[in-house]
Tab-separated table of C-alpha atoms in Angstrom:
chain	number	residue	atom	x	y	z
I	1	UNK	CA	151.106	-96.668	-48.592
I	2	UNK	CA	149.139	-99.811	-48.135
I	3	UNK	CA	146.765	-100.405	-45.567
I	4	UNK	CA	148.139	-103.509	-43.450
I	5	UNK	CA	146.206	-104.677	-40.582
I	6	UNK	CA	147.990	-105.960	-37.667
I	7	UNK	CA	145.287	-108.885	-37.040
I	8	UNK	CA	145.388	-110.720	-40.309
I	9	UNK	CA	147.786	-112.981	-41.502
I	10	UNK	CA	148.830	-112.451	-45.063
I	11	UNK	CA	149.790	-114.846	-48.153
I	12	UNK	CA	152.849	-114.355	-50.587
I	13	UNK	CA	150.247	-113.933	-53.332
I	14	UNK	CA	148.298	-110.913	-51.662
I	15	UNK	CA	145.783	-113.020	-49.897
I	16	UNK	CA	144.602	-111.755	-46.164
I	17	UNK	CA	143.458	-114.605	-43.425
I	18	UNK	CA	141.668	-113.835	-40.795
I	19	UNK	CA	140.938	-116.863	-38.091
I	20	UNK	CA	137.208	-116.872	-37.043
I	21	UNK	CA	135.645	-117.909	-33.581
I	22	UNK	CA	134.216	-121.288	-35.062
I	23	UNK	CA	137.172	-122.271	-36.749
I	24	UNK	CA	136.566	-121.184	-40.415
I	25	UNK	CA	139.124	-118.792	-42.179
I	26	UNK	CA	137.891	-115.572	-43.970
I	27	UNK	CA	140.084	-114.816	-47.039
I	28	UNK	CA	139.932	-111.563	-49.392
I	29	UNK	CA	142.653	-109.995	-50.880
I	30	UNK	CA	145.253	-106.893	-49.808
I	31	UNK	CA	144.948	-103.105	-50.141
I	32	UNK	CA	148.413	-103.574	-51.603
I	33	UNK	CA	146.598	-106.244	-54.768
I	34	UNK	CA	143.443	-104.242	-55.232
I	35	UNK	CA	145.358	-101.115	-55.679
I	36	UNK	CA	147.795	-102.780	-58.033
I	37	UNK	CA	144.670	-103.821	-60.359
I	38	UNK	CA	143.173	-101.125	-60.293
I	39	UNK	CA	139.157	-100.446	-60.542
I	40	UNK	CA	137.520	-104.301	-59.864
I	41	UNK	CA	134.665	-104.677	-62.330
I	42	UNK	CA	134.346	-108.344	-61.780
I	43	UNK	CA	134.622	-110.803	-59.410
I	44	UNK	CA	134.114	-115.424	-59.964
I	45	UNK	CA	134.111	-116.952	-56.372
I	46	UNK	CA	133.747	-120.384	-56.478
I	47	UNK	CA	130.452	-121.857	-55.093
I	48	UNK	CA	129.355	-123.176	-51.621
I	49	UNK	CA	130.941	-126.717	-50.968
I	50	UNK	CA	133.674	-126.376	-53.932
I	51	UNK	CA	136.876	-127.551	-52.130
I	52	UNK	CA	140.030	-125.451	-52.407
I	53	UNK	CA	143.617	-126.193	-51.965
I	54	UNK	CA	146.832	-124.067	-50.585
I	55	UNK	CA	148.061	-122.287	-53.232
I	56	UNK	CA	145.612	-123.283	-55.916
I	57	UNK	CA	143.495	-120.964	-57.745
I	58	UNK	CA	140.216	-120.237	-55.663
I	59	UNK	CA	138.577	-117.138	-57.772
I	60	UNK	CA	139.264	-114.820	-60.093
I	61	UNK	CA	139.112	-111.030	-59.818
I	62	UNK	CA	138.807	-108.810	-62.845
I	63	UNK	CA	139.260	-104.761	-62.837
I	64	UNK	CA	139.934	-102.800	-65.957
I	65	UNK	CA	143.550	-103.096	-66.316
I	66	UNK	CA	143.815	-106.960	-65.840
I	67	UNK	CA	142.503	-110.385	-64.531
I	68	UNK	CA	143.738	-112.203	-61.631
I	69	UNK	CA	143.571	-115.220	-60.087
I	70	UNK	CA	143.307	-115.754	-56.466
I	71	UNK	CA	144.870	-118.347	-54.681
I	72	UNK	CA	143.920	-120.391	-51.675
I	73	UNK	CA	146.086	-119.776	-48.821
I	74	UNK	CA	145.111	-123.251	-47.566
I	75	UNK	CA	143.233	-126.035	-47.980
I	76	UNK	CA	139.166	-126.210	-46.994
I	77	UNK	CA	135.738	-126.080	-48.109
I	78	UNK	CA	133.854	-123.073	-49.269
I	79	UNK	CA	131.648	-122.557	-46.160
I	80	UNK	CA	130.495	-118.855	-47.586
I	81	UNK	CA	131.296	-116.140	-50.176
I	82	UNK	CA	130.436	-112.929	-50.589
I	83	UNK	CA	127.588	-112.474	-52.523
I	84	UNK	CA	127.418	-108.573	-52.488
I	85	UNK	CA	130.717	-108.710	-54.906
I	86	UNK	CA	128.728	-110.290	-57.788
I	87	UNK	CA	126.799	-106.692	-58.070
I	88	UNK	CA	129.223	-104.379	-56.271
I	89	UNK	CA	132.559	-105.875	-57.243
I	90	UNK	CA	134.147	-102.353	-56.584
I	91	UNK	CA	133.899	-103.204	-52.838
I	92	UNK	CA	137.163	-104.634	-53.261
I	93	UNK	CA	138.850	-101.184	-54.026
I	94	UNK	CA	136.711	-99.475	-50.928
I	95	UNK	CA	136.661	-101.766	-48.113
I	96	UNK	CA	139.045	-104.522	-49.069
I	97	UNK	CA	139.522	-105.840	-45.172
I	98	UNK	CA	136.188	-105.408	-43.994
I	99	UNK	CA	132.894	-105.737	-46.990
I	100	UNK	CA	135.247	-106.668	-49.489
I	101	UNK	CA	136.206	-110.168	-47.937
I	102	UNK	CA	135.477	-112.731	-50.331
I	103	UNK	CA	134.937	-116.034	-48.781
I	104	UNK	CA	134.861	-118.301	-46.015
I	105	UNK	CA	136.586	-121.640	-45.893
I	106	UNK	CA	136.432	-124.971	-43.284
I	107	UNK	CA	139.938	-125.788	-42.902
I	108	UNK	CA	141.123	-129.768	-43.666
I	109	UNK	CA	142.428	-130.381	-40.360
I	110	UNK	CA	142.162	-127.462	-38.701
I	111	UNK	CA	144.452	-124.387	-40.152
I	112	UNK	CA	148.004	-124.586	-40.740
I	113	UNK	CA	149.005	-120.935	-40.794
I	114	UNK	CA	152.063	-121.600	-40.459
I	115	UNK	CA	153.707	-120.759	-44.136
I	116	UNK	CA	151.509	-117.196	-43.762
I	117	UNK	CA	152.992	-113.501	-43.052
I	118	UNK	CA	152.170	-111.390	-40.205
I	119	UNK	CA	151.649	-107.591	-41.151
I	120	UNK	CA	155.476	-106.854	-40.968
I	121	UNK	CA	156.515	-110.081	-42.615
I	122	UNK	CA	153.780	-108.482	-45.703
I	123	UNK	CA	154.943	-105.370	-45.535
I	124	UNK	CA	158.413	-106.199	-46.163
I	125	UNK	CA	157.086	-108.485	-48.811
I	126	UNK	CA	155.897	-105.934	-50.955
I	127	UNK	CA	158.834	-103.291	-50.439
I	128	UNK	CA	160.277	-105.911	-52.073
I	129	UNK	CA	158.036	-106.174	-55.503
């Protein structure tokens, strides 16, 4: 079973969202995602200014069964990324909520989280798959 926190918000595409207290949005990706690829052994975030938009590919995680891309759950700037994951990308698999969150984006106009699951709507989500 999945780890789902209650406090995040969560894209189709196995994203997590998490509102901070200046206005930025974290972003990393599910229990559910990092358990379905398996041991991460690589991780491309894009860099510090790139902008992003919702539901465009934002980085790119790679683990020894596959690679996948990772999608913006909205649109932004890159404020901050992790920079642990680029020599510990198996952070992902331990702590995918909490050290494993990947990076930090400046919303365009503030964030629309409005097309985003809470933990039930997720968890129904992936019963589904």
């Amino acid at each position: 079973m999945s780890e789902i926190p209650e406090q995040l918000l969560y894209a189709q595409t196995h994203e997590w969202v998490e509102e901070q207290d200046d206005g930025t949005i974290r972003i990393g990706i599910t229990d559910h995602a990092q358990g379905e690829l398996g041991d991460v052994v690589y991780v491309e975030l894009p860099a510090v200014g790139t902008a992003v938009s919702a539901g465009a590919e934002c980085a790119v995680v790679e683990s020894v069964k596959a690679a996948s891309d990772i999608y913006a759950p909205m649109s932004g700037e890159v404020v901050e990324i992790n920079e642990t994951l680029a020599d510990s990308p198996e952070i992902l698999n331990h702590s995918p909520y909490a050290d494993g969150w990947m990076l930090r984006i400046q919303p365009d106009g503030g964030a629309d989280m409005t097309d985003l699951l809470d933990a039930a709507g997720y968890a129904d989500s992936i019963d589904e798959d």
